[in-house]
Amino acid sequence: MNAEKRSFLSREAEMQKQALHKISLWKNIAVAVSTLGIAMLYAGAAGAEKNLYLCILGIIVMAVSLICGLVLNLGMKNGKRNVEKIIAVLEGGNDV
């Protein structure tokens, strides 16, 4: 493997690590929004006055944010696997 290709792969691995960090932050935000959905659901169902609209909104917010969190988690797993493959190529000198 020549130096130019090694440099390219090294930069690519570093950029993907930065992207994984951003994805991790977005996943944490999705989990936090899901928690807010649970709080809205509880407030609508357990309050002095039952509020059906707040319950429905809480369920929708919770479901959408959980789905987003799951998709982001899948992206993180695949991204980590890709970075590991790039690093293996760099360490082993195998061609891509």
XYZ file of C-alpha atoms in Angstrom, residues 20 23 70-80:
13
model
C -19.858 8.493 14.868
C -24.424 10.271 15.649
C -32.905 2.676 16.984
C -31.971 3.785 13.462
C -29.124 5.918 14.823
C -27.920 2.999 16.942
C -27.850 0.767 13.865
C -25.852 3.424 12.026
C -23.378 3.581 14.889
C -22.893 -0.189 14.907
C -22.296 -0.295 11.153
C -20.008 2.750 11.311
C -17.881 1.249 14.078
